[in-house]
Structure formats: C-alpha cells, structure tokens
Short mmCIF file of C-alpha atoms in Angstrom, two decimals:
data_model
loop_
_atom_site.label_atom_id
_atom_site.label_comp_id
_atom_site.label_asym_id
_atom_site.label_seq_id
_atom_site.Cartn_x
_atom_site.Cartn_y
_atom_site.Cartn_z
CA UNK S 1 7.53 22.51 15.12
CA UNK S 2 11.84 23.51 15.35
CA UNK S 3 14.13 21.74 12.16
CA UNK S 4 17.88 22.23 11.29
CA UNK S 5 17.74 20.82 7.81
CA UNK S 6 14.76 19.51 6.11
CA UNK S 7 14.12 17.51 3.52
CA UNK S 8 10.74 17.19 1.19
CA UNK S 9 8.59 17.45 -1.40
CA UNK S 10 7.93 19.78 -4.20
CA UNK S 11 5.04 17.25 -5.28
CA UNK S 12 3.12 13.59 -5.72
CA UNK S 13 5.90 12.66 -8.48
CA UNK S 14 9.32 15.25 -7.92
CA UNK S 15 10.84 14.17 -3.77
CA UNK S 16 14.04 15.19 -2.87
CA UNK S 17 16.62 12.73 -3.55
CA UNK S 18 20.37 10.99 -4.35
CA UNK S 19 20.82 14.10 -1.39
CA UNK S 20 24.29 13.74 0.64
CA UNK S 21 24.30 15.78 3.64
CA UNK S 22 27.56 15.42 5.04
CA UNK S 23 29.92 17.56 8.23
CA UNK S 24 27.65 19.66 9.70
CA UNK S 25 27.50 20.61 12.84
CA UNK S 26 23.12 21.60 13.29
CA UNK S 27 22.75 22.58 17.91
CA UNK S 28 18.87 23.81 17.94
CA UNK S 29 17.09 24.68 21.50
CA UNK S 30 14.64 22.13 21.72
CA UNK S 31 11.31 23.33 21.04
CA UNK S 32 8.54 21.09 22.91
CA UNK S 33 5.79 23.12 22.09
CA UNK S 34 4.03 22.81 18.50
CA UNK S 35 4.30 18.91 17.05
CA UNK S 36 6.51 17.63 15.31
CA UNK S 37 9.18 18.96 18.02
CA UNK S 38 12.79 20.63 17.11
CA UNK S 39 14.18 18.34 14.93
CA UNK S 40 18.62 18.01 13.80
CA UNK S 41 17.89 16.96 10.35
CA UNK S 42 13.90 15.90 9.19
CA UNK S 43 13.35 14.40 6.20
CA UNK S 44 8.79 12.85 5.96
CA UNK S 45 6.53 13.07 2.82
CA UNK S 46 5.21 16.96 2.62
CA UNK S 47 4.87 19.32 1.41
CA UNK S 48 7.03 22.61 2.61
CA UNK S 49 4.28 24.98 3.54
CA UNK S 50 2.19 21.96 5.08
CA UNK S 51 3.04 18.63 7.25
CA UNK S 52 -0.08 16.77 6.01
CA UNK S 53 1.31 13.62 4.43
CA UNK S 54 1.05 13.18 0.45
CA UNK S 55 0.66 10.03 -1.17
CA UNK S 56 4.08 10.01 -4.51
CA UNK S 57 2.53 9.25 -7.27
CA UNK S 58 5.43 7.07 -9.32
CA UNK S 59 8.86 6.38 -7.89
CA UNK S 60 10.10 9.70 -8.85
CA UNK S 61 7.40 10.90 -5.65
CA UNK S 62 9.83 9.32 -3.11
CA UNK S 63 12.17 10.30 -1.04
CA UNK S 64 15.48 7.17 -1.73
CA UNK S 65 19.27 7.03 -1.87
CA UNK S 66 20.21 9.79 -0.32
CA UNK S 67 23.50 9.61 2.77
CA UNK S 68 24.05 11.28 6.23
CA UNK S 69 27.22 11.42 7.42
CA UNK S 70 29.53 12.61 9.83
CA UNK S 71 26.36 15.44 11.26
CA UNK S 72 27.05 16.45 14.85
CA UNK S 73 23.93 17.39 16.62
CA UNK S 74 22.95 18.59 18.97
CA UNK S 75 19.59 20.12 21.24
CA UNK S 76 16.91 18.47 20.38
CA UNK S 77 14.43 16.12 20.97
CA UNK S 78 14.81 14.52 18.38
CA UNK S 79 17.82 13.96 16.25
CA UNK S 80 17.46 12.24 12.32
CA UNK S 81 14.21 11.81 11.75
CA UNK S 82 14.06 9.63 8.83
CA UNK S 83 9.98 9.67 7.26
CA UNK S 84 8.64 7.65 4.02
CA UNK S 85 4.83 6.91 2.89
CA UNK S 86 2.83 4.73 4.34
CA UNK S 87 1.97 2.51 1.42
CA UNK S 88 4.80 -0.63 0.67
CA UNK S 89 4.76 0.66 -2.70
CA UNK S 90 6.40 3.47 -1.42
CA UNK S 91 8.41 3.20 1.28
CA UNK S 92 11.77 5.95 1.53
CA UNK S 93 14.99 3.22 -0.90
CA UNK S 94 18.31 2.96 0.19
CA UNK S 95 19.11 5.85 2.11
CA UNK S 96 22.47 5.46 4.61
CA UNK S 97 21.82 7.36 8.30
CA UNK S 98 26.06 7.22 9.23
CA UNK S 99 27.73 5.78 6.96
CA UNK S 100 31.11 5.08 7.33
CA UNK S 101 32.08 8.03 9.67
CA UNK S 102 28.68 7.72 11.54
CA UNK S 103 27.07 10.53 13.20
CA UNK S 104 27.61 12.60 16.42
CA UNK S 105 23.42 13.19 17.66
CA UNK S 106 24.21 14.35 21.84
CA UNK S 107 22.38 15.95 24.78
CA UNK S 108 18.30 14.67 22.91
CA UNK S 109 15.46 14.75 24.80
CA UNK S 110 14.61 16.25 27.78
CA UNK S 111 11.60 17.10 28.70
CA UNK S 112 7.29 15.74 28.26
CA UNK S 113 7.70 14.24 24.85
CA UNK S 114 9.09 10.74 23.80
CA UNK S 115 12.53 11.74 22.71
CA UNK S 116 14.25 9.67 20.05
CA UNK S 117 17.75 9.38 18.35
CA UNK S 118 17.22 9.01 15.39
CA UNK S 119 13.91 8.04 13.86
CA UNK S 120 12.55 6.20 10.59
CA UNK S 121 9.69 4.14 9.45
CA UNK S 122 9.03 3.84 6.63
CA UNK S 123 11.99 2.60 4.33
CA UNK S 124 12.97 -0.36 3.05
CA UNK S 125 16.70 -1.11 2.19
CA UNK S 126 17.75 1.52 5.25
CA UNK S 127 21.79 1.52 7.24
CA UNK S 128 20.81 2.98 10.82
CA UNK S 129 25.11 2.93 10.35
CA UNK S 130 28.33 3.44 12.84
CA UNK S 131 26.40 6.60 15.05
CA UNK S 132 26.95 7.87 17.88
CA UNK S 133 24.38 8.33 20.23
CA UNK S 134 24.63 9.82 24.15
CA UNK S 135 21.38 11.35 25.93
CA UNK S 136 17.89 11.71 27.25
CA UNK S 137 18.84 13.18 31.32
CA UNK S 138 15.60 14.53 32.11
CA UNK S 139 13.23 13.08 29.75
CA UNK S 140 10.15 12.28 31.74
CA UNK S 141 8.49 10.48 28.68
CA UNK S 142 9.69 7.87 26.40
CA UNK S 143 13.23 7.11 25.52
CA UNK S 144 14.23 5.69 22.15
CA UNK S 145 17.57 5.40 21.13
CA UNK S 146 17.32 3.64 18.15
CA UNK S 147 13.25 4.01 16.94
CA UNK S 148 12.69 1.51 13.17
CA UNK S 149 9.23 1.97 12.73
CA UNK S 150 6.35 -0.27 10.77
CA UNK S 151 7.95 -1.19 7.31
CA UNK S 152 5.71 -4.54 5.57
CA UNK S 153 8.49 -6.73 3.90
CA UNK S 154 11.71 -4.56 4.39
CA UNK S 155 14.78 -5.10 5.40
CA UNK S 156 16.38 -2.72 7.35
CA UNK S 157 20.36 -2.86 8.91
CA UNK S 158 21.40 -1.64 12.34
CA UNK S 159 25.55 -1.71 13.15
CA UNK S 160 28.11 -0.19 15.17
CA UNK S 161 25.94 2.44 16.69
CA UNK S 162 27.10 3.50 20.14
CA UNK S 163 24.55 4.21 22.44
CA UNK S 164 24.04 6.10 25.80
CA UNK S 165 21.09 6.82 27.36
CA UNK S 166 19.73 8.33 31.05
CA UNK S 167 15.94 8.10 31.87
CA UNK S 168 14.26 10.51 33.85
CA UNK S 169 10.75 8.54 34.15
CA UNK S 170 8.93 7.10 36.27
CA UNK S 171 6.15 4.70 33.65
CA UNK S 172 7.15 5.09 30.41
CA UNK S 173 9.72 2.54 28.84
CA UNK S 174 13.29 3.14 27.97
CA UNK S 175 14.63 1.17 24.67
CA UNK S 176 18.13 1.44 24.39
CA UNK S 177 16.30 0.23 19.72
CA UNK S 178 13.24 -0.15 18.61
CA UNK S 179 12.57 -2.06 15.51
CA UNK S 180 9.12 -2.91 13.73
CA UNK S 181 10.42 -3.20 10.62
CA UNK S 182 10.25 -6.17 8.64
CA UNK S 183 6.39 -7.77 9.21
CA UNK S 184 5.50 -9.92 6.78
CA UNK S 185 8.71 -10.87 5.68
CA UNK S 186 9.44 -12.74 2.65
CA UNK S 187 12.99 -12.71 1.65
CA UNK S 188 13.73 -9.73 3.28
CA UNK S 189 16.44 -9.49 6.57
CA UNK S 190 16.96 -7.67 9.93
CA UNK S 191 20.42 -7.50 10.98
CA UNK S 192 20.63 -5.36 14.35
CA UNK S 193 24.22 -5.83 15.12
CA UNK S 194 27.67 -4.68 16.20
CA UNK S 195 25.91 -2.17 18.68
CA UNK S 196 27.52 -1.23 22.01
CA UNK S 197 24.22 -0.51 24.88
CA UNK S 198 24.26 1.27 28.40
CA UNK S 199 21.78 2.77 29.75
CA UNK S 200 21.28 4.38 33.21
CA UNK S 201 17.75 4.63 35.67
CA UNK S 202 17.42 4.86 38.95
CA UNK S 203 13.45 6.53 39.42
CA UNK S 204 11.73 3.84 37.35
CA UNK S 205 8.70 2.96 38.98
CA UNK S 206 6.34 0.10 36.50
CA UNK S 207 9.06 1.45 32.96
CA UNK S 208 10.29 -1.40 30.70
CA UNK S 209 14.11 -1.47 30.02
CA UNK S 210 14.86 -2.71 26.20
CA UNK S 211 18.47 -2.58 25.20
CA UNK S 212 17.29 -4.17 22.49
CA UNK S 213 13.93 -4.68 21.18
CA UNK S 214 12.58 -6.92 17.43
CA UNK S 215 9.41 -7.70 17.93
CA UNK S 216 9.35 -8.12 13.39
CA UNK S 217 8.32 -11.19 12.15
CA UNK S 218 10.95 -11.01 9.24
CA UNK S 219 12.43 -13.98 7.95
CA UNK S 220 15.64 -13.15 8.11
CA UNK S 221 16.89 -11.90 11.45
CA UNK S 222 19.91 -11.74 12.75
CA UNK S 223 20.27 -9.72 16.16
CA UNK S 224 24.46 -10.55 16.99
CA UNK S 225 27.49 -9.49 18.75
CA UNK S 226 26.08 -6.48 20.06
CA UNK S 227 26.75 -4.97 23.81
CA UNK S 228 24.74 -3.74 26.20
CA UNK S 229 27.23 -3.45 29.73
CA UNK S 230 25.82 -1.39 33.27
CA UNK S 231 22.42 -1.10 32.49
CA UNK S 232 21.09 -0.13 35.79
CA UNK S 233 17.29 -0.33 36.36
CA UNK S 234 15.93 1.45 39.68
CA UNK S 235 18.13 2.36 42.40
CA UNK S 236 16.64 5.96 44.07
CA UNK S 237 15.70 4.33 47.88
CA UNK S 238 11.88 3.37 49.07
CA UNK S 239 11.21 3.16 45.09
CA UNK S 240 9.85 -0.65 43.90
CA UNK S 241 11.42 -0.90 40.29
CA UNK S 242 8.23 -2.67 39.39
CA UNK S 243 9.04 -2.59 35.19
CA UNK S 244 10.65 -5.50 33.13
CA UNK S 245 14.04 -5.71 31.87
CA UNK S 246 15.66 -7.75 28.82
CA UNK S 247 18.84 -7.49 27.37
CA UNK S 248 17.34 -8.34 24.02
CA UNK S 249 13.28 -8.87 23.48
CA UNK S 250 12.66 -10.28 20.53
CA UNK S 251 9.49 -11.64 18.99
CA UNK S 252 7.16 -11.70 15.49
CA UNK S 253 5.88 -14.89 14.10
CA UNK S 254 7.49 -16.64 9.85
CA UNK S 255 5.61 -19.10 8.68
CA UNK S 256 7.39 -18.30 5.42
CA UNK S 257 9.81 -21.52 4.59
CA UNK S 258 13.56 -20.47 5.35
CA UNK S 259 13.03 -18.57 7.75
CA UNK S 260 15.65 -17.97 10.43
CA UNK S 261 16.42 -15.95 13.12
CA UNK S 262 19.26 -15.92 15.21
CA UNK S 263 20.67 -13.99 18.54
CA UNK S 264 24.80 -14.89 18.93
CA UNK S 265 27.39 -13.71 19.55
CA UNK S 266 26.17 -11.55 21.68
CA UNK S 267 28.02 -9.75 25.21
CA UNK S 268 25.21 -8.89 28.28
CA UNK S 269 26.95 -8.25 31.02
CA UNK S 270 27.18 -6.74 34.57
CA UNK S 271 23.34 -4.53 34.36
CA UNK S 272 21.43 -5.09 37.46
CA UNK S 273 17.55 -4.25 38.40
CA UNK S 274 17.76 -3.07 41.51
CA UNK S 275 14.74 -2.14 43.87
CA UNK S 276 15.23 -0.82 47.59
CA UNK S 277 11.81 -2.52 48.48
CA UNK S 278 10.65 -5.52 48.02
CA UNK S 279 8.46 -5.41 44.92
CA UNK S 280 8.25 -7.41 41.23
CA UNK S 281 9.43 -7.21 37.40
CA UNK S 282 10.92 -10.08 35.71
CA UNK S 283 14.81 -10.23 34.52
CA UNK S 284 16.40 -10.65 30.95
CA UNK S 285 19.21 -10.99 29.94
CA UNK S 286 18.35 -13.37 26.18
CA UNK S 287 13.75 -13.73 25.82
CA UNK S 288 11.33 -14.95 22.23
CA UNK S 289 8.31 -15.70 22.33
CA UNK S 290 8.37 -17.08 18.57
CA UNK S 291 10.04 -16.33 15.16
CA UNK S 292 10.93 -17.97 11.66
CA UNK S 293 10.98 -21.63 11.37
CA UNK S 294 13.73 -22.10 13.12
CA UNK S 295 16.21 -20.06 16.14
CA UNK S 296 19.50 -20.38 17.23
CA UNK S 297 20.33 -19.03 20.05
CA UNK S 298 24.37 -19.92 20.67
CA UNK S 299 27.66 -17.77 20.92
CA UNK S 300 26.25 -15.82 23.88
CA UNK S 301 27.84 -14.65 27.05
CA UNK S 302 25.58 -13.21 29.87
CA UNK S 303 27.45 -12.86 32.51
CA UNK S 304 28.03 -11.33 35.85
CA UNK S 305 24.63 -10.10 35.96
CA UNK S 306 22.75 -9.22 39.33
CA UNK S 307 18.49 -8.09 38.97
CA UNK S 308 16.54 -8.38 42.30
CA UNK S 309 13.04 -9.15 41.64
CA UNK S 310 10.56 -11.39 43.41
CA UNK S 311 9.74 -12.38 40.31
CA UNK S 312 11.26 -14.79 37.66
CA UNK S 313 14.43 -14.32 36.28
CA UNK S 314 16.66 -16.04 33.55
CA UNK S 315 20.13 -15.78 30.92
CA UNK S 316 18.05 -17.05 28.39
CA UNK S 317 14.16 -17.08 28.71
CA UNK S 318 12.91 -19.31 25.37
CA UNK S 319 9.18 -19.61 25.10
CA UNK S 320 8.15 -20.18 21.44
CA UNK S 321 5.02 -20.77 19.72
CA UNK S 322 6.51 -20.87 16.08
CA UNK S 323 9.35 -22.44 15.42
CA UNK S 324 10.11 -25.82 14.54
CA UNK S 325 13.14 -25.75 15.29
CA UNK S 326 15.49 -24.11 18.27
CA UNK S 327 18.90 -24.72 19.07
CA UNK S 328 20.99 -22.81 22.57
CA UNK S 329 24.52 -23.73 21.87
CA UNK S 330 27.74 -22.90 23.57
CA UNK S 331 26.09 -19.88 25.94
CA UNK S 332 27.90 -19.16 29.09
CA UNK S 333 25.71 -17.89 31.67
CA UNK S 334 28.14 -16.71 34.47
CA UNK S 335 27.18 -15.03 37.91
CA UNK S 336 23.36 -14.35 37.01
CA UNK S 337 21.93 -13.80 40.79
CA UNK S 338 19.07 -12.18 42.83
CA UNK S 339 20.43 -10.85 45.46
CA UNK S 340 19.13 -8.11 48.50
CA UNK S 341 16.20 -9.92 49.79
CA UNK S 342 14.85 -9.41 53.20
CA UNK S 343 16.04 -12.55 54.95
CA UNK S 344 12.54 -14.68 55.30
CA UNK S 345 10.30 -12.40 53.82
CA UNK S 346 7.14 -14.20 51.85
CA UNK S 347 5.74 -14.95 49.75
CA UNK S 348 8.81 -17.22 47.90
CA UNK S 349 10.09 -14.97 44.82
CA UNK S 350 10.29 -16.59 41.35
CA UNK S 351 12.41 -19.68 39.80
CA UNK S 352 15.65 -18.20 38.63
CA UNK S 353 16.65 -20.12 35.01
CA UNK S 354 20.26 -20.55 33.50
CA UNK S 355 18.56 -21.54 30.30
CA UNK S 356 14.78 -22.38 30.03
CA UNK S 357 13.58 -23.32 26.96
CA UNK S 358 9.66 -23.98 26.24
CA UNK S 359 8.08 -25.08 22.24
CA UNK S 360 4.76 -24.97 21.67
CA UNK S 361 4.36 -25.46 18.18
CA UNK S 362 3.69 -29.63 16.79
CA UNK S 363 6.69 -31.81 16.27
CA UNK S 364 9.15 -29.52 17.39
CA UNK S 365 13.37 -30.33 17.69
CA UNK S 366 15.19 -28.43 20.39
CA UNK S 367 18.68 -28.80 21.37
CA UNK S 368 20.20 -27.59 24.04
CA UNK S 369 24.36 -28.62 24.26
CA UNK S 370 27.60 -27.22 24.68
CA UNK S 371 25.80 -24.51 26.97
CA UNK S 372 28.27 -23.41 30.50
CA UNK S 373 26.43 -21.60 33.54
CA UNK S 374 27.79 -21.92 36.44
CA UNK S 375 27.04 -19.55 40.10
CA UNK S 376 24.06 -18.47 39.79
CA UNK S 377 22.26 -17.77 42.76
CA UNK S 378 19.08 -17.02 44.75
CA UNK S 379 18.23 -15.61 48.12
CA UNK S 380 14.24 -14.17 47.40
CA UNK S 381 13.48 -18.27 48.28
CA UNK S 382 12.64 -19.23 44.46
CA UNK S 383 13.96 -21.90 43.06
CA UNK S 384 16.92 -22.25 40.55
CA UNK S 385 17.12 -24.09 37.54
CA UNK S 386 20.00 -24.78 35.16
CA UNK S 387 18.18 -25.79 32.78
CA UNK S 388 15.03 -26.48 32.27
CA UNK S 389 12.90 -28.00 29.07
CA UNK S 390 8.99 -27.81 28.31
CA UNK S 391 7.48 -29.03 24.71
CA UNK S 392 4.24 -29.77 23.44
CA UNK S 393 3.69 -33.27 23.46
CA UNK S 394 4.63 -34.12 20.14
CA UNK S 395 8.04 -32.21 19.97
CA UNK S 396 11.25 -34.45 21.86
CA UNK S 397 14.15 -32.29 23.53
CA UNK S 398 18.24 -33.67 22.99
CA UNK S 399 20.41 -32.21 26.27
CA UNK S 400 24.05 -32.77 25.94
CA UNK S 401 27.55 -31.48 26.67
CA UNK S 402 25.86 -29.26 29.50
CA UNK S 403 28.22 -27.50 32.15
CA UNK S 404 25.44 -26.35 35.38
CA UNK S 405 27.53 -25.75 38.58
CA UNK S 406 27.87 -24.23 41.28
CA UNK S 407 24.42 -23.21 42.26
CA UNK S 408 22.91 -21.52 45.72
CA UNK S 409 19.60 -21.62 46.96
CA UNK S 410 17.72 -20.15 49.78
CA UNK S 411 14.45 -22.18 50.85
CA UNK S 412 13.87 -23.65 47.78
CA UNK S 413 15.19 -27.28 44.95
CA UNK S 414 17.50 -26.24 43.54
CA UNK S 415 18.19 -28.40 39.81
CA UNK S 416 20.44 -28.96 37.46
CA UNK S 417 18.84 -30.33 34.93
CA UNK S 418 15.06 -30.80 34.19
CA UNK S 419 12.54 -32.05 31.33
CA UNK S 420 9.32 -31.33 32.36
CA UNK S 421 6.53 -31.50 29.71
CA UNK S 422 7.29 -33.28 25.82
CA UNK S 423 7.57 -36.42 23.53
CA UNK S 424 10.56 -37.36 24.26
CA UNK S 425 13.98 -36.37 25.38
CA UNK S 426 17.38 -37.25 25.25
CA UNK S 427 19.94 -36.40 28.03
CA UNK S 428 23.10 -37.14 27.86
CA UNK S 429 26.86 -36.03 28.69
CA UNK S 430 26.36 -33.33 30.96
CA UNK S 431 28.22 -32.49 34.01
CA UNK S 432 26.54 -31.54 37.11
CA UNK S 433 28.05 -30.08 40.65
CA UNK S 434 27.80 -28.21 42.91
CA UNK S 435 24.60 -28.05 43.75
CA UNK S 436 23.33 -26.40 46.96
CA UNK S 437 19.39 -25.51 48.82
CA UNK S 438 19.84 -23.44 51.79
CA UNK S 439 16.90 -24.89 53.93
CA UNK S 440 15.60 -26.68 50.37
CA UNK S 441 12.39 -28.54 49.25
#
C-alpha cells in the first residue's frame, strides 16, 4: 500500500478531526500489489498499524469537519479516498473534498485494478467541489471519475467538477460520476450540479458508459446544469460495442411525502456510440426508472448525438414505477440519429425516440409540454417516435404545445406523437411536420 497523506484514528474515541490539507503536491508510484492501492490522500476508520475497520465509540471517534483543497495529485490508483464507518450514526460529517479552489488529480489508474479520481463512502453532508480530474488511460478495469458509495439517508453535493477520462477496458464499466449515497431518504438531498464530463473509450466491447449514474432513493435529488459532451463509446475497427450508453442514468424509489426529483438544465451534446460491425446496445440521453413521488425533467438540451446500434435509442426515456406526478417540459432534442447501418440489414432495429414516457404507478399524472424535437434519423430499419407515452390503466396524460418535425426512417413507420395505454389522453396545441418514412410500413 502507498499513501501520500493518511487521516486515521488513534482509538475508537479519538479520530482526526478539523484537519485541513491545502496546497500540497503529491506524486506517487501507482502501486497495485497490495490493497488498498496507491492513494494520494487517504482516510478510513482504522488505526495506523492495521487496516481492520473500527466502529467509533463516540462522535470524537469519527473523522469529520476536514478540508482538502488546492492539492495536486498524480500517478495514483485513487486520487482521494475518504471512507467512514458503515453505521449511519458514525458517518463522517461535513467533510469537503475541494472547496473554493478544488484539487487537481491527473494521471490516475492505468492497470488491472478499478481506478478512482475520488472515492467516498460512509459520509453525510459531504461536498465534492470544484475538482479537476483527468486520467484513466490504460485502465483495464472499472473506471470512476467520482465514486460516492452507500450512506443511508445522507446528503451530498457534487458540484462544478471537471472530469476527463480515457479507458482501455473492454467489458468493465466507466462512470464520470457514480452515486449510491442517500438511499432510504427522509429529508436528505442529493445534488449533482454544474459538472463537466468527457469520456473517450474506443476499446469497449460490452462495458457500459455512464456520464452520471445516480442510484440512491433520496428524498430530494437534483441532477441539474451538468454537461456530458463529446463522449465516444467504441470505434476500433472490427469491434462491436454492445454496452449501454447513458449520459444521465437515474433510479431509486422514495415514497416519503414531499419527495421530489429534478433533472434540469443539462447539456448532452456531441456524444457518439460507434459500431464498426452491426450490434446491439441501448443508448439514452436521459434515463429514469424510479424516483420520488414527483419527477421533473425540464430545460435540458440534447443535441447532435449519434448512437449506432440495432437496439433502441432515446433522447429522454422514462419508465417510472414510483412517481405519481411526472412532468417532461421545455426540453430541446435536436439532431438525434442512429447512423451507419448496413443497407437492408436484418433484423430491423429498435426504435428511436425523442421522448418515451412510461408510468406504472396507480393514478399517475404525466405532463409532456413545450418540448422541441427536431431532425431525428434512424437508418437501422427501426421506427421513430417523436413522443410516445404508455401509462397504467388508472393514469392520465396531457401532451400539449410540443413541436415534432423533420423525422426520417428507413423501412419502418414514423410517428410524431403516439399515445399508447392509459386511462385518459389529452393531446392539443402540438405541431407535427416533415415526417418521412422511406418505404415504411
């Protein structure tokens, strides 16, 4: 094992607290032979002479109120690792990784072990702020820019980080931001805001690429104002990249009164899923399958994305099993395509959706309004839907003031707006124009 700085415990009632590490330069040797691997700044709930976890006996035995800022860390497997106890009563409190200036972490990963820019777990009221993280080149296992692990009912803010990652893996997953902290939420909040994510992954065969992966059932969740831009999944000649692509992927049920999730103001632009041979692999700009009692997806720009695959693709794909209220409003989905198919190849591919909205909770209300969906193209022999909505038999849908125009599909049907199952549909004041089904059904 190799650590630049280690923030540990003297005993179960005497932990490092109120520590500031600022302005330090840490260069390591990327040691992989002994776990925990090479880490620039390290903190866990154990003594200096052993890595066996200790349960704190009191608040004074918890590493809390620490600040890590303005540090430069390189040549590591993990830039910063900050892990508290597994017991909620003993989570680390009020620790900040990055603050006014943020840290620079680069040239991390590059071997057979999972690699992390920042890794945290067992924390509450924690901030990961203003960090610049780049690396991963040569990594053959899972790669994470930021990893936030399990912490029940915790609050976390991941804000204004810049993540530039390159993976050499084939079957393992790559994540810009991964969060599973905040489950079983009752009054907590997860905020993932203002981050910039760029991932290059030409070697992938079956691994999944996620810009932001949010899987905690928090009470409040805001995934707002992030940019997932210029990501490339696949591309090496002769490789079929069958893994999933999702710029923002979210799920996590919370049925506590007042629970609300929002995915707002994100920019998902210029991303590509490349297949040099025909193959599967779903692709989403924004995906959600469960949330709080209400879900809002609004003001997002999903533009100039190309996802070559025989599986489905969607600008926004919601198949929500928990929300009673879903609003998909004022999004721009423009220049979304599934290009590069072989002519007349069979079987026909999955559909391409501007917006797919599904809700299975009883008595759900779904509103889809003021969205602009333009220039959708599917050359893989699959259908196109500008908007498609399928809900439960007791649920109602209102689709209004949307624009759907300039869709083109080879050898399949094209739909501007498609209302499927549900109790009641109100569809009014929409504009649909320029639909082109070449030799379609």
